[in-house]
Structure formats: structure tokens, C-alpha cells
Coordinates of N, CA and C in Angstrom, one line a residue:
M72 N 31.4 -28.0 -7.4 CA 31.6 -27.6 -6.2 C 32.5 -26.5 -6.3
L73 N 33.1 -25.9 -7.2 CA 33.5 -24.3 -7.3 C 32.8 -23.1 -7.6
L74 N 31.3 -23.7 -8.3 CA 30.2 -23.0 -8.2 C 29.6 -22.7 -7.0
F75 N 29.4 -23.6 -6.3 CA 28.8 -23.7 -4.9 C 29.9 -23.0 -4.0
R76 N 31.1 -22.9 -4.2 CA 31.8 -21.8 -3.3 C 31.2 -20.8 -3.7
R77 N 31.3 -20.4 -4.8 CA 30.9 -19.1 -5.4 C 29.6 -18.9 -4.8
V78 N 28.7 -19.1 -4.8 CA 27.7 -18.7 -4.6 C 27.1 -18.8 -2.7
C79 N 27.7 -19.1 -2.3 CA 28.0 -19.2 -1.0 C 28.7 -18.0 -0.6
A80 N 29.9 -18.1 -1.3 CA 30.7 -16.6 -0.9 C 29.6 -15.6 -1.1
Q81 N 28.8 -15.3 -2.2 CA 27.8 -13.9 -2.4 C 26.4 -14.5 -1.7
P82 N 26.0 -14.4 -0.3 CA 24.9 -14.9 -0.2 C 23.6 -13.8 -1.1
Y83 N 23.9 -13.2 -1.2 CA 22.7 -12.3 -2.2 C 23.1 -11.8 -3.8
G84 N 24.1 -13.0 -4.0 CA 24.5 -12.6 -5.4 C 24.7 -11.3 -6.0
N85 N 25.5 -10.9 -7.3 CA 25.6 -9.8 -7.4 C 24.9 -8.9 -7.7
L86 N 24.7 -8.3 -6.5 CA 23.9 -6.8 -6.3 C 24.4 -5.5 -6.3
R87 N 25.3 -5.4 -7.3 CA 26.3 -4.3 -7.4 C 25.7 -3.3 -8.9
G88 N 25.8 -2.2 -8.4 CA 25.1 -1.7 -10.0 C 23.9 -1.7 -10.8
R89 N 23.6 -1.9 -11.6 CA 22.5 -2.6 -12.5 C 21.9 -3.8 -12.0
N90 N 22.7 -4.7 -11.9 CA 22.2 -5.7 -11.3 C 21.5 -5.1 -9.3
H91 N 21.3 -4.7 -9.1 CA 21.1 -4.3 -7.3 C 20.0 -3.4 -7.7
M92 N 19.6 -2.5 -9.0 CA 18.5 -2.1 -9.3 C 17.6 -2.9 -9.8
N93 N 18.1 -3.8 -10.9 CA 17.1 -4.9 -11.7 C 16.5 -5.6 -10.3
F94 N 17.1 -6.3 -9.4 CA 16.7 -6.9 -8.3 C 15.3 -6.0 -7.5
L95 N 16.0 -4.7 -7.0 CA 14.7 -3.8 -6.5 C 13.7 -3.6 -7.0
R96 N 13.3 -3.4 -8.8 CA 12.4 -3.1 -9.8 C 12.1 -4.5 -9.7
K97 N 12.5 -6.0 -9.6 CA 11.7 -6.8 -9.5 C 10.8 -7.4 -8.2
L98 N 11.7 -7.0 -7.3 CA 11.0 -7.0 -5.9 C 9.5 -5.9 -5.5
D99 N 9.7 -5.0 -6.3 CA 8.8 -3.8 -6.4 C 7.8 -4.6 -7.5
N100 N 8.0 -5.0 -8.6 CA 7.1 -5.5 -9.3 C 6.2 -6.7 -8.3
L101 N 7.1 -7.4 -7.9 CA 6.0 -8.5 -6.9 C 5.5 -8.3 -6.5
L102 N 6.1 -7.2 -5.5 CA 5.1 -6.6 -3.9 C 3.8 -5.7 -4.9
L103 N 4.2 -5.2 -5.7 CA 2.8 -4.8 -6.3 C 2.0 -5.4 -7.1
N104 N 2.1 -6.5 -8.1 CA 1.4 -7.4 -8.4 C 0.6 -8.2 -7.2
A105 N 1.2 -8.6 -5.8 CA 0.9 -9.0 -5.1 C -0.2 -8.2 -4.3
L106 N 0.2 -7.2 -4.2 CA -1.0 -5.9 -3.7 C -2.2 -6.1 -4.7
K107 N -2.2 -6.0 -5.7 CA -3.5 -6.5 -7.0 C -4.0 -7.3 -6.3
I108 N -3.6 -8.5 -6.4 CA -4.2 -9.8 -6.5 C -4.9 -9.8 -5.1
I109 N -4.4 -9.0 -3.4 CA -5.2 -9.5 -2.5 C -5.9 -8.6 -2.6
A110 N -6.0 -7.2 -3.4 CA -7.0 -6.7 -3.1 C -8.3 -6.8 -4.0
S111 N -8.0 -7.5 -5.1 CA -8.8 -8.0 -5.9 C -9.9 -9.5 -5.2
A112 N -8.8 -10.0 -4.3 CA -9.0 -11.2 -3.8 C -10.5 -10.4 -2.3
F113 N -10.2 -9.4 -2.0 CA -10.8 -8.9 -0.9 C -12.0 -8.3 -1.4
F114 N -11.7 -7.6 -2.6 CA -13.3 -7.0 -3.5 C -14.0 -8.2 -3.6
G115 N -13.6 -9.3 -4.2 CA -14.6 -10.7 -4.1 C -15.2 -11.1 -3.5
A116 N -14.2 -11.4 -2.1 CA -15.0 -11.3 -1.2 C -16.1 -11.2 -0.5
M117 N -15.5 -9.5 -0.3 CA -16.8 -8.6 -0.2 C -18.2 -8.7 -1.3
V118 N -17.8 -8.8 -2.1 CA -18.6 -8.7 -3.2 C -20.0 -10.3 -2.7
I119 N -19.1 -11.2 -2.5 CA -20.0 -12.6 -2.6 C -20.1 -12.3 -0.7
L120 N -19.7 -11.7 0.4 CA -20.5 -11.8 1.5 C -21.7 -10.8 1.5
V121 N -21.5 -9.8 0.5 CA -22.9 -8.7 0.5 C -24.1 -9.5 0.0
V122 N -23.8 -10.3 -1.3 CA -24.8 -11.5 -1.8 C -25.2 -12.0 -0.7
L123 N -24.4 -13.2 -0.1 CA -24.7 -13.9 1.0 C -25.6 -12.9 2.0
E124 N -25.5 -11.9 2.2 CA -26.5 -11.0 3.2 C -27.7 -10.7 3.0
V125 N -27.3 -10.4 1.4 CA -29.0 -10.0 1.0 C -29.4 -11.5 0.9
L126 N -29.0 -12.7 0.3 CA -29.9 -13.4 0.3 C -30.6 -14.2 1.8
F127 N -29.5 -14.2 2.7 CA -29.9 -14.7 3.8 C -30.8 -14.0 4.6
R128 N -30.9 -12.7 4.5 CA -31.8 -11.5 5.0 C -32.9 -11.3 4.6
Y129 N -33.6 -11.4 3.3 CA -34.2 -11.1 2.4 C -35.1 -12.0 2.1
F130 N -34.1 -13.6 1.8 CA -34.9 -14.5 1.0 C -35.2 -15.2 2.0
L131 N -33.9 -15.9 2.7 CA -34.2 -17.1 4.4 C -34.8 -16.5 5.4
K132 N -34.8 -14.9 5.5 CA -35.3 -14.5 6.5 C -34.4 -14.5 7.6
I133 N -32.8 -14.8 7.3 CA -32.4 -15.2 8.5 C -31.4 -14.2 8.8
P134 N -31.0 -12.7 9.4 CA -30.1 -12.0 9.3 C -28.9 -12.7 10.1
S135 N -28.0 -11.9 9.0 CA -26.4 -12.6 10.0 C -25.4 -11.4 9.6
A136 N -25.2 -11.2 11.2 CA -24.0 -10.2 11.4 C -22.6 -10.3 11.0
W137 N -22.2 -11.5 11.0 CA -21.1 -11.9 10.6 C -21.0 -11.6 8.8
A138 N -21.8 -11.8 8.4 CA -21.2 -11.2 7.0 C -21.2 -9.7 6.8
E139 N -21.9 -9.1 7.5 CA -22.1 -7.9 7.3 C -20.5 -7.4 7.5
E140 N -20.0 -7.8 8.9 CA -18.9 -7.2 9.6 C -17.6 -7.9 8.9
L141 N -17.9 -9.3 7.8 CA -16.7 -9.3 7.1 C -16.3 -9.0 6.1
S142 N -17.7 -8.2 5.6 CA -17.3 -7.7 4.6 C -17.0 -6.3 4.8
R143 N -17.4 -5.5 5.7 CA -17.0 -4.1 6.0 C -15.7 -4.7 6.2
L144 N -14.6 -5.4 6.8 CA -13.4 -5.5 6.9 C -12.5 -5.9 5.7
C145 N -13.5 -6.5 4.4 CA -12.4 -6.6 3.0 C -12.9 -5.5 2.1
L146 N -13.5 -4.7 2.7 CA -14.2 -3.4 2.2 C -12.7 -2.3 2.6
V147 N -12.3 -2.5 3.9 CA -11.4 -1.6 4.2 C -10.0 -2.2 3.8
W148 N -9.6 -3.6 4.0 CA -8.7 -3.9 2.9 C -8.5 -3.7 2.0
C149 N -9.2 -3.9 1.2 CA -9.3 -3.2 -0.6 C -9.0 -2.0 -0.7
V150 N -9.7 -1.0 0.2 CA -9.5 0.0 -0.3 C -7.9 0.4 0.2
V151 N -7.6 0.0 1.0 CA -6.4 0.4 1.9 C -5.1 -0.4 0.7
L152 N -5.4 -1.4 0.7 CA -4.2 -2.2 -0.2 C -4.5 -1.4 -2.3
A153 N -5.7 -1.2 -2.7 CA -6.0 -0.5 -3.7 C -5.3 1.0 -3.8
S154 N -5.4 1.7 -2.7 CA -5.0 3.1 -2.7 C -3.2 2.9 -2.7
A155 N -2.8 1.8 -2.1 CA -1.5 2.1 -1.9 C -0.9 1.7 -3.5
V156 N -1.6 0.3 -4.3 CA -0.9 0.3 -5.7 C -1.3 1.9 -6.7
G157 N -2.1 2.2 -6.1 CA -2.8 3.8 -6.6 C -1.9 5.2 -6.3
I158 N -1.0 5.2 -5.5 CA -0.1 5.9 -5.4 C 1.7 5.4 -6.0
R159 N 1.8 4.1 -6.2 CA 2.5 3.7 -6.5 C 2.5 3.6 -8.2
L160 N 1.7 3.9 -8.9 CA 1.1 3.6 -9.9 C 0.6 5.3 -10.6
H161 N 0.9 6.2 -9.8 CA -0.1 7.5 -10.3 C -1.2 7.2 -10.2
E162 N -1.7 6.3 -9.8 CA -3.5 6.7 -10.5 C -4.6 7.4 -9.8
H163 N -4.1 8.0 -8.8 CA -5.3 9.0 -8.4 C -5.2 10.1 -9.0
P164 N -6.7 10.3 -8.8 CA -6.8 11.6 -9.3 C -6.4 12.9 -9.4
Y165 N -5.9 14.0 -9.8 CA -5.5 15.3 -9.2 C -6.0 16.3 -10.5
I166 N -6.1 17.6 -10.0 CA -6.8 18.8 -10.5 C -5.2 19.4 -11.1
E167 N -5.0 19.5 -12.5 CA -3.7 19.9 -13.2 C -3.8 21.3 -13.8
L168 N -5.4 21.9 -12.9 CA -5.6 23.0 -13.6 C -4.4 24.4 -13.3
L169 N -4.0 24.4 -12.3 CA -3.1 25.3 -11.9 C -1.6 25.1 -12.1
T170 N -1.3 24.3 -12.1 CA 0.2 23.2 -11.9 C 0.6 23.4 -13.5
K171 N -0.1 23.1 -14.2 CA 0.2 22.9 -15.9 C 0.5 24.2 -15.9
H172 N 0.2 25.4 -15.5 CA 0.8 26.3 -16.4 C 2.3 27.3 -15.6
F173 N 2.6 26.1 -14.3 CA 3.8 26.3 -13.7 C 5.1 26.0 -14.7
P174 N 6.6 26.1 -14.3 CA 7.4 26.2 -15.1 C 7.7 24.5 -14.4
K175 N 8.2 23.8 -15.6 CA 8.8 22.5 -15.2 C 9.0 22.0 -14.2
K176 N 10.0 22.7 -13.7 CA 11.0 22.7 -12.2 C 10.0 22.9 -11.1
M177 N 9.4 23.6 -11.3 CA 8.1 24.1 -10.0 C 7.0 23.0 -10.0
Q178 N 7.2 22.3 -11.2 CA 5.9 21.4 -11.2 C 6.2 20.2 -10.3
E179 N 7.9 20.0 -10.4 CA 9.0 18.9 -9.8 C 8.6 18.8 -8.7
L180 N 9.0 20.3 -8.2 CA 9.1 20.5 -6.4 C 7.6 20.4 -5.9
L181 N 6.5 20.9 -6.9 CA 5.4 20.7 -6.0 C 5.2 19.0 -5.8
Q182 N 5.4 18.3 -6.9 CA 5.3 16.7 -7.0 C 6.1 16.0 -5.8
L183 N 6.9 17.0 -5.4 CA 8.5 16.6 -4.3 C 7.1 16.7 -3.1
L184 N 6.8 18.2 -2.8 CA 6.0 18.8 -1.9 C 5.4 17.6 -1.4
I185 N 4.3 17.1 -2.4 CA 3.3 16.2 -2.1 C 3.5 14.8 -1.6
Y186 N 4.6 14.4 -2.2 CA 5.1 12.9 -1.7 C 5.7 13.5 -0.4
V187 N 6.2 13.9 -0.2 CA 7.0 14.4 1.5 C 5.7 14.3 2.5
V188 N 4.4 15.2 1.8 CA 3.2 15.1 2.7 C 2.6 13.9 3.0
I189 N 2.5 12.9 2.0 CA 1.9 11.7 1.5 C 3.3 10.8 2.6
S190 N 4.2 10.7 2.3 CA 5.3 9.9 3.6 C 5.0 10.5 5.1
V191 N 4.9 12.0 5.3 CA 4.5 11.9 6.8 C 3.3 11.4 7.4
F192 N 2.0 11.7 5.9 CA 0.8 10.8 6.8 C 1.1 9.5 6.7
G193 N 1.7 8.9 5.7 CA 1.7 7.4 6.0 C 2.7 6.7 7.6
A194 N 3.8 8.1 7.6 CA 4.7 7.5 9.1 C 3.7 7.8 9.9
V195 N 2.5 8.9 10.1 CA 2.0 8.8 11.1 C 1.0 7.7 11.6
L196 N 0.1 7.2 10.2 CA -0.9 6.6 10.0 C -0.4 4.8 10.4
F197 N 0.9 4.9 10.1 CA 1.6 3.5 10.5 C 2.0 3.5 12.0
L198 N 2.3 4.8 12.6 CA 2.8 5.0 14.3 C 1.3 4.7 15.2
Y199 N 0.5 5.2 14.7 CA -0.4 5.4 15.6 C -1.9 4.0 15.0
G200 N -1.5 3.5 13.9 CA -1.9 1.9 13.6 C -1.6 1.2 14.6
I201 N -0.2 1.2 14.7 CA 0.5 0.1 16.1 C -0.1 0.5 17.2
K202 N -0.5 1.7 17.4 CA -0.7 2.1 18.9 C -2.2 1.2 18.6
H203 N -3.3 1.9 18.1 CA -4.6 1.6 18.1 C -4.8 0.0 18.4
T204 N -4.2 -0.8 17.3 CA -4.2 -2.2 17.1 C -3.5 -3.0 18.3
Y205 N -2.4 -2.2 18.9 CA -2.0 -3.1 20.4 C -3.2 -2.4 21.6
A206 N -3.3 -1.3 21.6 CA -5.0 -1.1 22.3 C -5.8 -1.8 22.3
T207 N -5.9 -2.1 21.0 CA -7.1 -3.0 21.1 C -7.1 -4.8 20.9
R208 N -6.1 -5.2 21.4 CA -6.0 -6.5 20.9 C -7.0 -7.3 22.1
M209 N -7.3 -6.6 22.8 CA -8.2 -7.3 23.6 C -9.6 -7.4 23.8
D210 N -9.6 -6.9 22.9 CA -11.3 -6.5 22.4 C -11.6 -7.3 21.4
F211 N -12.7 -7.8 21.7 CA -13.3 -8.7 20.5 C -14.9 -8.5 20.0
M212 N -15.0 -8.6 18.6 CA -16.1 -8.4 17.9 C -17.3 -9.2 18.4
T213 N -18.4 -8.7 18.3 CA -19.3 -9.7 19.2 C -19.9 -10.7 18.2
S214 N -20.0 -10.3 16.6 CA -20.6 -11.5 16.1 C -19.6 -12.9 16.0
L215 N -18.7 -13.1 15.5 CA -17.8 -13.0 15.0 C -16.3 -13.9 16.4
G216 N -16.5 -13.2 17.3 CA -15.3 -13.7 18.1 C -13.9 -13.3 18.1
Y217 N -14.0 -12.5 16.8 CA -12.2 -12.5 16.4 C -11.7 -10.7 16.9
H218 N -10.7 -10.3 17.2 CA -10.2 -9.5 17.8 C -10.2 -8.4 16.9
K219 N -11.0 -7.0 17.3 CA -11.3 -5.9 17.1 C -10.4 -5.1 16.2
N220 N -9.0 -5.5 16.9 CA -7.7 -5.0 15.9 C -7.5 -5.4 14.8
F221 N -8.4 -6.4 13.9 CA -8.0 -6.7 12.6 C -8.6 -5.4 12.2
F222 N -9.3 -4.2 12.7 CA -9.7 -3.2 11.5 C -8.5 -2.2 12.1
Y223 N -7.9 -2.4 12.8 CA -6.9 -0.9 12.5 C -5.3 -1.8 11.9
L224 N -5.1 -3.3 11.9 CA -4.5 -3.8 11.1 C -4.0 -2.7 9.0
P225 N -5.0 -2.5 8.9 CA -5.5 -2.2 7.7 C -4.3 -1.0 7.7
S226 N -4.6 0.3 8.8 CA -4.0 1.4 9.1 C -2.2 1.1 8.9
V227 N -2.2 -0.4 9.6 CA -0.6 -0.1 10.0 C -0.1 -0.6 8.4
A228 N -0.8 -1.3 7.9 CA -0.1 -1.7 6.6 C -0.1 -0.6 5.7
A229 N -1.6 0.2 5.0 CA -1.4 1.4 4.3 C -0.3 2.3 5.0
G230 N -0.2 2.7 5.8 CA 0.8 3.4 6.8 C 2.6 3.1 6.4
G231 N 2.7 1.8 6.3 CA 3.8 1.3 5.9 C 4.2 1.8 4.1
L232 N 2.4 0.8 3.4 CA 2.9 1.2 1.8 C 3.2 2.9 1.4
Y233 N 2.2 3.5 2.3 CA 2.2 4.7 1.8 C 3.4 5.3 2.2
F234 N 4.3 5.1 3.0 CA 5.2 5.6 3.3 C 6.4 4.9 2.5
L235 N 6.7 3.7 2.4 CA 7.3 3.4 1.5 C 7.3 3.8 -0.4
Y236 N 6.2 4.1 -0.4 CA 5.5 4.5 -2.3 C 6.2 5.7 -2.0
S237 N 5.6 6.5 -1.2 CA 6.3 8.1 -1.4 C 8.0 8.5 -1.0
L238 N 8.5 7.2 -0.8 CA 9.8 7.3 -0.4 C 10.6 6.9 -1.6
I239 N 9.8 5.9 -2.4 CA 10.8 5.8 -3.8 C 9.9 6.6 -4.8
E240 N 9.4 7.6 -4.6 CA 8.9 8.7 -5.4 C 9.2 10.1 -5.4
I241 N 9.9 10.2 -3.7 CA 10.7 11.1 -3.7 C 12.4 11.0 -3.9
F242 N 12.5 10.0 -4.0 CA 14.2 9.4 -4.5 C 13.9 9.7 -5.8
Q243 N 12.8 9.3 -6.7 CA 13.1 9.8 -8.1 C 13.2 10.7 -8.8
I244 N 12.3 11.4 -8.0 CA 11.8 13.2 -8.4 C 12.9 13.8 -7.9
A245 N 13.9 13.6 -6.8 CA 14.7 14.5 -6.4 C 15.7 14.1 -7.4
T246 N 15.6 12.9 -7.6 CA 17.3 12.5 -8.4 C 16.8 13.0 -9.8
R247 N 15.8 13.1 -10.3 CA 15.8 14.2 -11.7 C 15.8 15.4 -11.8
L248 N 15.6 15.8 -10.1 CA 15.8 17.5 -9.8 C 17.3 17.5 -9.8
F249 N 17.9 16.6 -9.3 CA 19.8 16.8 -9.3 C 20.3 17.0 -10.4
R250 N 19.7 15.8 -11.5 CA 20.3 15.4 -12.6 C 20.4 16.7 -13.6
K251 N 18.8 17.9 -13.7 CA 18.8 18.5 -14.1 C 19.5 20.0 -13.8
E252 N 19.8 19.8 -12.6 CA 20.7 20.8 -12.0 C 22.3 20.7 -12.5
G253 N 22.3 19.6 -12.5 CA 24.1 19.3 -13.1 C 24.1 19.7 -14.2
A254 N 23.0 18.9 -14.8 CA 23.5 18.8 -16.2 C 23.6 20.6 -16.6
T255 N 22.9 21.6 -16.4 CA 22.8 22.9 -16.8 C 24.0 23.6 -15.8

């Protein structure tokens, strides 16, 4: 009974200090793994739909517009989710020809600027994605009959994820910069 009262008194557990950061890291890893799995599922579904479209069109001589539309939607979701994972894991290609000659602090400031631009882009994508999703809520796709706004939902998800992950990077870079300035 005493244990029950302690748990109820602290509904979020002990989230002070180091435990709080561990909780956020676990939550980040959970979201990252979920994004990887969902992006992979969309990629797999897209491949299956394209193979079905080829089989229907060329072997059975029955063209199917639904497979084309669904595979396009799967492609959009796959790209959006995989690019968010790429932002979080620093896996996007970049050219370091000029930046590697800069001092370390300038490199950090340039990275900070890049992530600020990404966060602004994510916020704009999120806000206009909501606007377009709402504006197309009454339009339907011709072959399947589902809402056209399903094609704008990925922009909302992408904008939110880009914004979130770039803010995490901005916070980490700023922490490193201020820690170095305080040490010198």
C-alpha cells in the first residue's frame, strides 16, 4: 500500500536530473525506431503495389489506377519519414569541402545556422501542410474514393518531425558552444 501511494504521488515517476534525460532519450529512441519501421513498411508496400501494377497491366491486361495512387502515397510517406530519420541521425549527404577548413567554433556555428534553417522550413511545412490538408478535406481521389488530403498529411508529419529534430540538434549544438565558452 505504501508503494501504491508513492507511485500515485509521483504520476510521472522520478523525472529529475539524469532520470529525466534518460526518459527523453528512451522516448527519442522509441520514436526513431517506430519511424524506421513505418518507413520500411511503406517502402515494402510500395514495392508490392508496383509489382502488382506491373502484373495487372502487362500480364492480365487489366490496368489498375488504385495501385498507382497507393504506391505514390506510400512513396511520399516513405520519403518523409526516412528524411526525418536522416535528420536525426545526421545521415544526409553534405559537402564539407569548405567547412573543414574553418575553425571548429565556426563549423559549430554553421551547423547551428543549418539547423535553424531546417527548423524554420519544418515549421512552414507544418503550418502550410495543415492549411492544405484542411482545404482539401472535401476532395476525393477518383479511383479509390479516399480524401485527397492524405497526400498533404505527410507534409504535416514531415514539418513536425523536421522541426522537432532540428530543435534537438540546435539545443545540443548550443549546449556544446556555451560549454566551450564557459571553459575558456
